[in-house]
């Protein structure tokens, strides 16, 4: 089989033979790097629907089959047997850690969880009702100001210490944002707790009384973090890589990733799902919501439905759906929103509009209900996603920089503005 593809410009008969690039799994791609030189043409692909931006060995998705692999391991196996920190190690290093590596990695992360006291002064500048994601974008980016001497993307030691710092400090920053919004003192990270229990303690502990972390809540959170840890070249990861391609420091790259995650079409969807379920309010209103979502004159969409890549069930949604029932049962919570969500899922999955467009519940459809059961406020949902995705972002940034030949990301455009025209002095306009 030929490993090139001939592109013929039918306007003038000119031909370019372009290489076909194949990966270990997934559809092959046409390498178009020489296209412009050979045919004087660019490619046009808004939203990067058919464009691979990079080669990567971290995560594989088969959207038609509903497959998600981290470094080759199926997500359901990791969800069942692994822990978030082990998954973070896997994403960063490429293999599961041995016992000593696991202990060492957990030790490093645990011992970098504190944040500089000076950061509290930054936090105090925020209004009490600032959105936590607004605080996160700012405060995560400002970390760079405290570690200026260890941010060289070309230095492997700098890269690794920053990776550890980011994974370690993100929960501390997130909890501080929450504490600021409720006017409570920040709780210092406790090194005797595991990653998720420590975060819950920083969120809900107060100096006035003891706080005991519910192990069911910590386990549920750990599972959610595993499911959200990476998703190949999604919008926020691509943002991290694009910013990284300029040689910007890793903390600036992650802050950019947090900003990209904030949008409701991406990480903001879990917050939007809960708002939508609240608005629907009752099972009796589900049919009306589905009709609205189908109406092209109404910009209402079913949040938590649809995915750019999954055109079959999102494998993470399957795990989360099961977990949602389990966690609510174990915590003894009956949440009427879960009834609304299940009714909505049932109606939408049978509806031709959703069936034809292959719109299935995505990872965020149920995650909000679990976060709510864990008493995480709705405004914090995307922040939770950011904590988990930091592992993936940093793994991609490390992969990009370890390769050594980082090429600045610089897409082209089809210019549709005015052709050249002369400046008109103000008095003549
Ligand atoms: N509700 C109703 N209709 C939808 C929905 C939805 N949630 N999602 C897609 N559609 C329809 C579109 O109107 C379009 O219909 P048409 O072909 O008749 O014009 C068709 O399905 C294809 O939709 P696109 O917007 O072209 O699909 P795209 O791949 O660009 O968008 C996205 C994917 C952004 C996730 C979209 O499905 C969406 O907005 N979903 C709701 C938001 C959401 O849940 N986001 C979380 C994504 S997962 C994550 O980031 C963790």
CSV table of C-alpha atoms and ligand atoms in Angstrom, one decimal:
chain,number,residue,atom,x,y,z
A,1,UNK,CA,0.0,0.0,0.0
A,2,UNK,CA,1.4,3.4,-1.0
A,3,UNK,CA,2.4,5.6,1.9
A,4,UNK,CA,1.7,8.8,0.0
A,5,UNK,CA,-1.4,10.5,-1.3
A,6,UNK,CA,-1.6,12.5,-4.5
A,7,UNK,CA,-3.3,15.8,-4.2
A,8,UNK,CA,-4.1,17.3,-7.7
A,9,UNK,CA,-5.1,20.9,-8.1
A,10,UNK,CA,-7.8,20.5,-10.7
A,11,UNK,CA,-7.4,24.2,-11.7
A,12,UNK,CA,-4.0,23.7,-13.2
A,13,UNK,CA,-3.2,19.9,-13.0
A,14,UNK,CA,-0.3,20.5,-10.6
A,15,UNK,CA,0.2,17.5,-8.2
A,16,UNK,CA,1.8,17.1,-4.8
A,17,UNK,CA,2.6,13.7,-3.3
A,18,UNK,CA,2.1,14.0,0.4
A,19,UNK,CA,3.2,11.4,3.0
A,20,UNK,CA,0.7,9.5,5.0
A,21,UNK,CA,1.5,9.4,8.7
A,22,UNK,CA,0.3,6.4,10.7
A,23,UNK,CA,0.3,6.1,14.5
A,24,UNK,CA,0.1,3.0,16.7
A,25,UNK,CA,-3.7,3.2,16.7
A,26,UNK,CA,-6.3,5.3,15.0
A,27,UNK,CA,-6.9,6.8,11.5
A,28,UNK,CA,-3.8,7.8,9.5
A,29,UNK,CA,-3.2,11.4,8.6
A,30,UNK,CA,-1.9,13.3,5.6
A,31,UNK,CA,1.3,15.3,6.3
A,32,UNK,CA,0.5,18.6,4.6
A,33,UNK,CA,3.6,20.5,5.7
A,34,UNK,CA,4.8,20.8,2.1
A,35,UNK,CA,1.4,21.5,0.6
A,36,UNK,CA,1.7,25.3,0.5
A,37,UNK,CA,5.2,25.1,-0.9
A,38,UNK,CA,4.2,22.7,-3.7
A,39,UNK,CA,0.7,23.8,-4.6
A,40,UNK,CA,0.4,27.3,-3.1
A,41,UNK,CA,-2.6,26.1,-1.0
A,42,UNK,CA,-3.4,26.0,2.7
A,43,UNK,CA,-5.9,23.7,4.3
A,44,UNK,CA,-9.0,25.1,6.0
A,45,UNK,CA,-10.4,23.3,9.0
A,46,UNK,CA,-12.2,25.5,11.5
A,47,UNK,CA,-12.3,23.9,14.9
A,48,UNK,CA,-9.6,21.4,13.8
A,49,UNK,CA,-12.2,18.8,13.0
A,50,UNK,CA,-9.9,16.8,10.7
A,51,UNK,CA,-6.5,18.1,11.9
A,52,UNK,CA,-3.9,16.4,14.1
A,53,UNK,CA,-1.8,19.0,15.7
A,54,UNK,CA,0.9,16.7,17.1
A,55,UNK,CA,2.1,13.2,17.6
A,56,UNK,CA,1.6,12.0,21.2
A,57,UNK,CA,2.1,8.8,23.1
A,58,UNK,CA,-0.1,9.7,26.1
A,59,UNK,CA,-3.8,9.1,25.5
A,60,UNK,CA,-5.8,7.4,22.7
A,61,UNK,CA,-9.5,7.8,22.0
A,62,UNK,CA,-11.6,5.9,19.6
A,63,UNK,CA,-14.7,8.0,19.4
A,64,UNK,CA,-16.7,5.5,17.4
A,65,UNK,CA,-15.9,2.5,19.7
A,66,UNK,CA,-16.1,4.5,22.9
A,67,UNK,CA,-12.5,3.6,23.8
A,68,UNK,CA,-10.2,5.7,26.1
A,69,UNK,CA,-6.7,4.6,26.9
A,70,UNK,CA,-4.1,6.3,29.1
A,71,UNK,CA,-0.7,5.1,27.9
A,72,UNK,CA,-2.4,2.0,26.6
A,73,UNK,CA,-4.4,1.2,29.7
A,74,UNK,CA,-8.2,1.2,29.3
A,75,UNK,CA,-9.9,3.8,31.5
A,76,UNK,CA,-12.2,1.3,33.1
A,77,UNK,CA,-9.3,-0.8,34.4
A,78,UNK,CA,-7.6,2.3,35.8
A,79,UNK,CA,-10.8,3.5,37.3
A,80,UNK,CA,-11.2,0.1,39.0
A,81,UNK,CA,-7.7,-0.5,40.2
A,82,UNK,CA,-5.6,2.6,40.2
A,83,UNK,CA,-5.5,5.9,42.1
A,84,UNK,CA,-5.3,9.5,40.8
A,85,UNK,CA,-1.6,9.9,41.8
A,86,UNK,CA,-0.7,6.6,40.2
A,87,UNK,CA,-2.5,7.8,37.0
A,88,UNK,CA,-0.6,11.1,37.1
A,89,UNK,CA,2.7,9.2,37.3
A,90,UNK,CA,1.6,7.0,34.4
A,91,UNK,CA,0.6,10.0,32.3
A,92,UNK,CA,3.9,11.8,33.0
A,93,UNK,CA,6.3,8.9,32.9
A,94,UNK,CA,4.7,6.5,30.4
A,95,UNK,CA,4.5,3.4,32.6
A,96,UNK,CA,2.8,2.5,35.9
A,97,UNK,CA,5.2,3.1,38.8
A,98,UNK,CA,6.8,0.2,40.7
A,99,UNK,CA,6.3,0.2,44.5
A,100,UNK,CA,9.4,2.4,45.3
A,101,UNK,CA,8.6,4.8,42.4
A,102,UNK,CA,5.0,5.1,43.6
A,103,UNK,CA,6.1,5.9,47.2
A,104,UNK,CA,8.7,8.4,46.0
A,105,UNK,CA,6.3,10.2,43.7
A,106,UNK,CA,3.6,10.4,46.3
A,107,UNK,CA,6.2,11.6,48.8
A,108,UNK,CA,7.3,14.4,46.4
A,109,UNK,CA,3.7,15.5,45.7
A,110,UNK,CA,2.8,15.4,49.4
A,111,UNK,CA,5.8,17.6,50.3
A,112,UNK,CA,5.1,20.3,47.8
A,113,UNK,CA,1.5,21.0,48.7
A,114,UNK,CA,2.0,24.2,50.7
A,115,UNK,CA,1.8,27.5,48.9
A,116,UNK,CA,3.9,30.6,49.6
A,117,UNK,CA,2.3,32.8,52.3
A,118,UNK,CA,2.6,35.7,49.9
A,119,UNK,CA,0.0,34.2,47.7
A,120,UNK,CA,-2.6,34.8,50.4
A,121,UNK,CA,-2.1,38.5,49.8
A,122,UNK,CA,-3.1,38.0,46.2
A,123,UNK,CA,-6.1,36.0,47.3
A,124,UNK,CA,-7.2,38.8,49.6
A,125,UNK,CA,-7.4,41.1,46.7
A,126,UNK,CA,-10.3,39.2,45.2
A,127,UNK,CA,-13.8,40.2,46.0
A,128,UNK,CA,-15.6,37.7,48.2
A,129,UNK,CA,-18.0,36.7,45.4
A,130,UNK,CA,-15.4,36.3,42.7
A,131,UNK,CA,-15.9,33.2,40.6
A,132,UNK,CA,-13.4,30.5,41.7
A,133,UNK,CA,-12.3,29.9,38.1
A,134,UNK,CA,-11.5,33.6,37.8
A,135,UNK,CA,-9.4,33.3,41.0
A,136,UNK,CA,-7.8,30.0,39.7
A,137,UNK,CA,-6.7,31.5,36.4
A,138,UNK,CA,-5.0,34.4,38.2
A,139,UNK,CA,-3.6,32.6,41.2
A,140,UNK,CA,-2.3,29.6,39.3
A,141,UNK,CA,-0.6,32.0,36.8
A,142,UNK,CA,0.9,34.0,39.7
A,143,UNK,CA,2.7,30.9,41.0
A,144,UNK,CA,5.3,31.5,38.3
A,145,UNK,CA,6.4,34.7,40.2
A,146,UNK,CA,7.4,32.5,43.1
A,147,UNK,CA,9.5,30.0,41.1
A,148,UNK,CA,11.2,32.1,38.6
A,149,UNK,CA,14.5,30.2,39.1
A,150,UNK,CA,13.1,26.8,38.1
A,151,UNK,CA,11.0,27.4,35.1
A,152,UNK,CA,13.4,26.8,32.2
A,153,UNK,CA,11.5,24.5,29.7
A,154,UNK,CA,14.9,23.2,28.4
A,155,UNK,CA,16.1,22.0,31.8
A,156,UNK,CA,14.8,18.4,32.6
A,157,UNK,CA,15.1,19.0,36.4
A,158,UNK,CA,13.2,22.3,36.2
A,159,UNK,CA,10.5,20.5,34.1
A,160,UNK,CA,10.0,17.7,36.7
A,161,UNK,CA,10.0,19.9,39.8
A,162,UNK,CA,7.4,22.2,38.2
A,163,UNK,CA,5.3,19.2,37.2
A,164,UNK,CA,5.3,18.0,40.8
A,165,UNK,CA,4.7,21.5,42.2
A,166,UNK,CA,1.7,22.0,39.9
A,167,UNK,CA,0.0,18.6,40.8
A,168,UNK,CA,0.8,19.2,44.5
A,169,UNK,CA,-0.4,22.8,44.8
A,170,UNK,CA,-3.4,22.9,42.6
A,171,UNK,CA,-5.7,21.4,45.3
A,172,UNK,CA,-4.3,23.8,47.9
A,173,UNK,CA,-5.0,26.8,45.5
A,174,UNK,CA,-8.5,25.5,44.7
A,175,UNK,CA,-9.4,25.0,48.4
A,176,UNK,CA,-8.1,28.5,49.1
A,177,UNK,CA,-10.3,30.0,46.4
A,178,UNK,CA,-13.3,28.3,48.1
A,179,UNK,CA,-12.3,29.4,51.6
A,180,UNK,CA,-12.0,32.9,50.3
A,181,UNK,CA,-15.5,32.9,48.9
A,182,UNK,CA,-17.0,31.7,52.2
A,183,UNK,CA,-14.9,34.0,54.3
A,184,UNK,CA,-13.2,31.1,56.3
A,185,UNK,CA,-9.5,30.8,57.1
A,186,UNK,CA,-7.3,28.9,54.7
A,187,UNK,CA,-6.6,25.4,55.9
A,188,UNK,CA,-3.0,24.2,55.6
A,189,UNK,CA,-2.4,20.9,53.7
A,190,UNK,CA,-2.0,17.9,56.0
A,191,UNK,CA,0.8,15.6,54.9
A,192,UNK,CA,-0.7,12.6,56.8
A,193,UNK,CA,-3.7,12.5,54.4
A,194,UNK,CA,-3.8,11.1,50.9
A,195,UNK,CA,-4.3,13.5,47.9
A,196,UNK,CA,-8.1,13.6,47.8
A,197,UNK,CA,-8.6,13.4,51.6
A,198,UNK,CA,-6.2,16.3,52.0
A,199,UNK,CA,-8.2,18.4,49.5
A,200,UNK,CA,-11.5,17.7,51.2
A,201,UNK,CA,-9.9,18.6,54.6
A,202,UNK,CA,-8.7,21.9,53.1
A,203,UNK,CA,-12.1,22.6,51.7
A,204,UNK,CA,-14.3,21.7,54.6
A,205,UNK,CA,-12.1,21.7,57.7
A,206,UNK,CA,-12.2,24.7,60.1
A,207,UNK,CA,-9.8,25.5,62.9
A,208,UNK,CA,-12.7,25.7,65.4
A,209,UNK,CA,-13.5,22.0,65.3
A,210,UNK,CA,-12.2,18.6,64.1
A,211,UNK,CA,-13.1,17.5,60.6
A,212,UNK,CA,-13.1,13.9,59.6
A,213,UNK,CA,-12.9,13.1,55.9
A,214,UNK,CA,-15.5,10.7,54.7
A,215,UNK,CA,-13.5,7.9,53.0
A,216,UNK,CA,-16.4,7.3,50.5
A,217,UNK,CA,-16.2,11.0,49.5
A,218,UNK,CA,-12.4,10.8,49.1
A,219,UNK,CA,-12.6,7.6,47.0
A,220,UNK,CA,-15.3,9.1,44.8
A,221,UNK,CA,-13.2,12.2,44.2
A,222,UNK,CA,-10.2,10.1,43.4
A,223,UNK,CA,-12.2,8.3,40.8
A,224,UNK,CA,-13.5,11.5,39.2
A,225,UNK,CA,-10.0,12.8,39.1
A,226,UNK,CA,-8.8,9.7,37.3
A,227,UNK,CA,-11.6,10.1,34.7
A,228,UNK,CA,-10.8,13.7,34.1
A,229,UNK,CA,-7.0,13.4,34.2
A,230,UNK,CA,-6.4,13.5,30.4
A,231,UNK,CA,-8.2,13.5,27.1
A,232,UNK,CA,-5.6,13.9,24.4
A,233,UNK,CA,-5.7,17.2,22.3
A,234,UNK,CA,-8.9,18.7,23.8
A,235,UNK,CA,-9.2,22.5,23.7
A,236,UNK,CA,-7.4,23.2,27.0
A,237,UNK,CA,-4.6,20.7,26.4
A,238,UNK,CA,-4.1,22.2,22.9
A,239,UNK,CA,-4.0,25.6,24.5
A,240,UNK,CA,-1.3,24.4,26.9
A,241,UNK,CA,0.7,23.0,23.9
A,242,UNK,CA,0.2,26.2,21.8
A,243,UNK,CA,1.4,28.4,24.7
A,244,UNK,CA,4.2,25.9,25.4
A,245,UNK,CA,5.3,26.1,21.7
A,246,UNK,CA,6.3,29.7,22.3
A,247,UNK,CA,8.8,28.7,25.0
A,248,UNK,CA,6.5,30.2,27.8
A,249,UNK,CA,7.1,28.8,31.2
A,250,UNK,CA,5.0,25.7,32.3
A,251,UNK,CA,3.0,27.6,34.9
A,252,UNK,CA,1.9,30.2,32.4
A,253,UNK,CA,1.0,27.3,30.0
A,254,UNK,CA,-1.2,25.7,32.7
A,255,UNK,CA,-2.8,29.0,33.6
A,256,UNK,CA,-3.8,29.3,29.9
A,257,UNK,CA,-5.2,25.8,30.0
A,258,UNK,CA,-7.3,26.7,33.0
A,259,UNK,CA,-8.7,29.7,31.1
A,260,UNK,CA,-9.6,27.4,28.1
A,261,UNK,CA,-11.2,24.9,30.4
A,262,UNK,CA,-13.5,27.5,31.9
A,263,UNK,CA,-15.8,27.7,28.8
A,264,UNK,CA,-19.2,26.0,29.0
A,265,UNK,CA,-18.4,24.0,25.8
A,266,UNK,CA,-15.5,22.4,27.6
A,267,UNK,CA,-14.9,22.1,31.4
A,268,UNK,CA,-17.6,24.6,32.3
A,269,UNK,CA,-20.2,22.0,31.1
A,270,UNK,CA,-20.4,20.2,34.5
A,271,UNK,CA,-21.5,23.5,36.1
A,272,UNK,CA,-23.9,24.1,33.2
A,273,UNK,CA,-25.4,20.6,33.5
A,274,UNK,CA,-26.4,21.2,37.1
A,275,UNK,CA,-27.8,24.6,36.3
A,276,UNK,CA,-29.8,23.0,33.5
A,277,UNK,CA,-31.1,20.2,35.7
A,278,UNK,CA,-32.1,22.7,38.3
A,279,UNK,CA,-34.0,24.7,35.7
A,280,UNK,CA,-35.8,21.6,34.4
A,281,UNK,CA,-36.6,21.0,38.0
A,282,UNK,CA,-38.9,18.0,37.6
A,283,UNK,CA,-39.3,14.9,35.4
A,284,UNK,CA,-42.5,16.3,34.0
A,285,UNK,CA,-40.5,19.1,32.3
A,286,UNK,CA,-38.0,16.8,30.6
A,287,UNK,CA,-39.9,16.4,27.3
A,288,UNK,CA,-40.2,20.2,26.9
A,289,UNK,CA,-36.4,20.5,27.5
A,290,UNK,CA,-35.7,17.9,24.8
A,291,UNK,CA,-38.0,19.8,22.4
A,292,UNK,CA,-36.2,23.1,23.1
A,293,UNK,CA,-32.8,21.4,22.6
A,294,UNK,CA,-33.9,20.3,19.1
A,295,UNK,CA,-35.3,23.7,18.1
A,296,UNK,CA,-32.8,25.4,15.9
A,297,UNK,CA,-34.4,28.8,16.8
A,298,UNK,CA,-33.7,28.2,20.4
A,299,UNK,CA,-30.0,28.3,21.5
A,300,UNK,CA,-30.7,25.9,24.4
A,301,UNK,CA,-28.6,22.8,24.2
A,302,UNK,CA,-28.7,19.7,26.5
A,303,UNK,CA,-25.6,20.4,28.5
A,304,UNK,CA,-23.6,17.2,29.2
A,305,UNK,CA,-24.7,15.8,25.8
A,306,UNK,CA,-22.6,15.4,22.7
A,307,UNK,CA,-18.9,15.3,22.2
A,308,UNK,CA,-16.5,16.3,19.4
A,309,UNK,CA,-14.8,12.9,19.4
A,310,UNK,CA,-17.2,10.4,21.0
A,311,UNK,CA,-19.9,9.4,18.6
A,312,UNK,CA,-20.6,6.4,20.7
A,313,UNK,CA,-21.1,6.4,24.5
A,314,UNK,CA,-18.4,8.3,26.3
A,315,UNK,CA,-16.7,5.5,28.3
A,316,UNK,CA,-16.1,7.9,31.2
A,317,UNK,CA,-19.9,8.6,31.3
A,318,UNK,CA,-20.6,4.9,31.7
A,319,UNK,CA,-18.3,4.7,34.8
A,320,UNK,CA,-19.6,7.9,36.3
A,321,UNK,CA,-23.2,6.9,35.8
A,322,UNK,CA,-22.7,3.7,37.8
A,323,UNK,CA,-20.6,5.6,40.4
A,324,UNK,CA,-23.3,8.3,40.8
A,325,UNK,CA,-25.9,5.8,42.0
A,326,UNK,CA,-23.3,4.0,44.2
A,327,UNK,CA,-22.1,7.2,45.9
A,328,UNK,CA,-25.5,8.6,46.5
A,329,UNK,CA,-26.6,5.3,48.0
A,330,UNK,CA,-23.5,5.0,50.2
A,331,UNK,CA,-23.8,8.6,51.4
A,332,UNK,CA,-27.6,8.1,51.9
A,333,UNK,CA,-28.5,11.0,49.7
A,334,UNK,CA,-31.6,11.1,47.6
A,335,UNK,CA,-31.2,13.8,45.0
A,336,UNK,CA,-34.2,14.6,42.9
A,337,UNK,CA,-31.8,16.0,40.2
A,338,UNK,CA,-30.6,12.4,39.6
A,339,UNK,CA,-34.2,11.4,38.7
A,340,UNK,CA,-34.4,14.4,36.3
A,341,UNK,CA,-31.0,13.4,34.8
A,342,UNK,CA,-32.1,9.8,34.3
A,343,UNK,CA,-35.4,10.8,32.7
A,344,UNK,CA,-33.6,13.3,30.5
A,345,UNK,CA,-31.1,10.6,29.4
A,346,UNK,CA,-33.8,8.1,28.7
A,347,UNK,CA,-35.9,10.5,26.6
A,348,UNK,CA,-32.9,11.9,24.7
A,349,UNK,CA,-31.4,8.5,23.9
A,350,UNK,CA,-34.6,7.4,22.2
A,351,UNK,CA,-35.1,10.6,20.3
A,352,UNK,CA,-34.3,10.5,16.6
A,353,UNK,CA,-32.6,14.0,16.7
A,354,UNK,CA,-30.1,12.7,19.3
A,355,UNK,CA,-29.8,9.2,17.8
A,356,UNK,CA,-29.0,10.6,14.3
A,357,UNK,CA,-26.4,13.0,15.5
A,358,UNK,CA,-24.9,10.4,17.9
A,359,UNK,CA,-25.4,12.6,20.9
A,360,UNK,CA,-24.8,10.7,24.1
A,361,UNK,CA,-24.2,11.8,27.6
A,362,UNK,CA,-20.6,12.9,28.1
A,363,UNK,CA,-18.4,12.7,31.3
A,364,UNK,CA,-20.0,15.9,32.7
A,365,UNK,CA,-23.6,14.7,32.6
A,366,UNK,CA,-23.3,12.9,35.9
A,367,UNK,CA,-20.1,14.4,37.5
A,368,UNK,CA,-22.0,17.5,38.7
A,369,UNK,CA,-24.5,15.3,40.7
A,370,UNK,CA,-21.6,13.5,42.4
A,371,UNK,CA,-19.8,16.8,43.2
A,372,UNK,CA,-23.0,18.1,44.6
A,373,UNK,CA,-23.3,15.0,46.8
A,374,UNK,CA,-19.8,15.6,48.0
A,375,UNK,CA,-21.0,19.2,49.0
A,376,UNK,CA,-18.7,20.8,46.4
A,377,UNK,CA,-20.4,24.1,45.4
A,378,UNK,CA,-21.5,24.4,41.8
A,379,UNK,CA,-19.0,27.2,41.1
A,380,UNK,CA,-16.2,24.9,42.1
A,381,UNK,CA,-17.1,22.2,39.6
A,382,UNK,CA,-14.8,23.4,36.8
A,383,UNK,CA,-12.0,24.0,39.4
A,384,UNK,CA,-12.3,20.3,40.3
A,385,UNK,CA,-11.8,19.5,36.7
A,386,UNK,CA,-8.8,21.8,36.5
A,387,UNK,CA,-7.1,20.0,39.5
A,388,UNK,CA,-7.5,16.6,37.7
A,389,UNK,CA,-6.6,17.9,34.2
A,390,UNK,CA,-3.4,19.4,35.5
A,391,UNK,CA,-1.9,15.9,35.4
A,392,UNK,CA,-2.7,15.6,31.7
A,393,UNK,CA,-1.7,19.2,30.8
A,394,UNK,CA,1.6,18.8,32.4
A,395,UNK,CA,2.2,15.4,30.9
A,396,UNK,CA,1.6,16.9,27.4
A,397,UNK,CA,3.8,19.9,28.2
A,398,UNK,CA,6.6,17.5,29.3
A,399,UNK,CA,6.2,15.4,26.2
A,400,UNK,CA,6.3,18.5,24.0
A,401,UNK,CA,9.4,19.8,25.7
A,402,UNK,CA,11.3,16.5,26.1
A,403,UNK,CA,11.1,16.2,22.3
A,404,UNK,CA,13.4,19.1,22.1
A,405,UNK,CA,12.4,20.5,18.7
A,406,UNK,CA,9.4,22.6,19.7
A,407,UNK,CA,8.1,24.4,16.7
A,408,UNK,CA,6.0,27.5,17.4
A,409,UNK,CA,2.3,26.8,16.7
A,410,UNK,CA,1.2,29.4,14.2
A,411,UNK,CA,-1.9,28.6,12.1
A,412,UNK,CA,-2.8,30.4,8.9
A,413,UNK,CA,-6.1,32.0,8.0
A,414,UNK,CA,-8.3,32.7,5.0
A,415,UNK,CA,-8.4,36.5,5.0
A,416,UNK,CA,-12.0,37.8,4.2
A,417,UNK,CA,-11.5,41.5,5.2
A,418,UNK,CA,-11.3,44.5,2.9
A,419,UNK,CA,-8.7,44.5,0.1
A,420,UNK,CA,-6.0,47.1,0.3
A,421,UNK,CA,-7.4,50.6,0.7
A,422,UNK,CA,-6.1,54.1,1.4
A,423,UNK,CA,-6.2,55.8,4.8
A,424,UNK,CA,-9.0,58.5,4.9
A,425,UNK,CA,-8.3,61.5,7.2
A,426,UNK,CA,-10.7,61.9,10.0
A,427,UNK,CA,-12.3,65.1,8.6
A,428,UNK,CA,-13.3,63.3,5.4
A,429,UNK,CA,-15.0,60.3,7.0
B,1,LIG,N1,-27.9,19.5,22.5
B,1,LIG,C1,-28.6,19.7,21.3
B,1,LIG,N2,-28.0,19.6,20.1
B,1,LIG,C2,-26.7,19.3,20.1
B,1,LIG,C3,-25.9,19.2,21.2
B,1,LIG,C4,-26.6,19.3,22.5
B,1,LIG,N3,-25.9,19.2,23.6
B,1,LIG,N4,-24.7,19.0,20.9
B,1,LIG,C5,-24.6,19.0,19.5
B,1,LIG,N5,-25.9,19.2,19.0
B,1,LIG,C6,-26.3,19.2,17.6
B,1,LIG,C7,-25.9,20.5,16.9
B,1,LIG,O1,-26.9,21.5,17.0
B,1,LIG,C8,-25.6,20.0,15.5
B,1,LIG,O2,-26.9,19.8,14.9
B,1,LIG,P1,-27.0,20.1,13.3
B,1,LIG,O3,-26.1,19.1,12.6
B,1,LIG,O4,-28.4,19.9,13.0
B,1,LIG,O5,-26.5,21.5,13.1
B,1,LIG,C9,-25.0,18.6,15.7
B,1,LIG,O6,-25.5,18.2,17.0
B,1,LIG,C10,-23.5,18.6,15.8
B,1,LIG,O7,-23.1,19.5,16.8
B,1,LIG,P2,-21.7,20.4,16.7
B,1,LIG,O8,-21.9,21.6,17.6
B,1,LIG,O9,-21.4,20.6,15.3
B,1,LIG,O10,-20.7,19.3,17.4
B,1,LIG,P3,-19.3,19.7,17.9
B,1,LIG,O11,-18.5,18.5,17.8
B,1,LIG,O12,-18.8,21.0,17.3
B,1,LIG,O13,-19.6,20.1,19.5
B,1,LIG,C11,-19.9,19.9,21.8
B,1,LIG,C12,-19.4,19.2,20.5
B,1,LIG,C13,-19.3,21.3,22.0
B,1,LIG,C14,-19.5,19.1,23.0
B,1,LIG,C15,-21.4,20.0,21.7
B,1,LIG,O14,-22.0,18.7,21.6
B,1,LIG,C16,-22.0,20.7,22.9
B,1,LIG,O15,-22.2,21.9,22.9
B,1,LIG,N6,-22.5,19.9,24.0
B,1,LIG,C17,-23.0,20.5,25.2
B,1,LIG,C18,-21.9,21.1,26.0
B,1,LIG,C19,-21.1,20.0,26.7
B,1,LIG,O16,-21.6,19.1,27.3
B,1,LIG,N7,-19.7,20.1,26.7
B,1,LIG,C20,-18.8,19.2,27.4
B,1,LIG,C21,-18.0,18.4,26.4
B,1,LIG,S1,-17.1,17.2,27.2
B,1,LIG,C22,-15.8,18.0,28.0
B,1,LIG,O17,-15.3,19.0,27.5
B,1,LIG,C23,-15.3,17.4,29.2
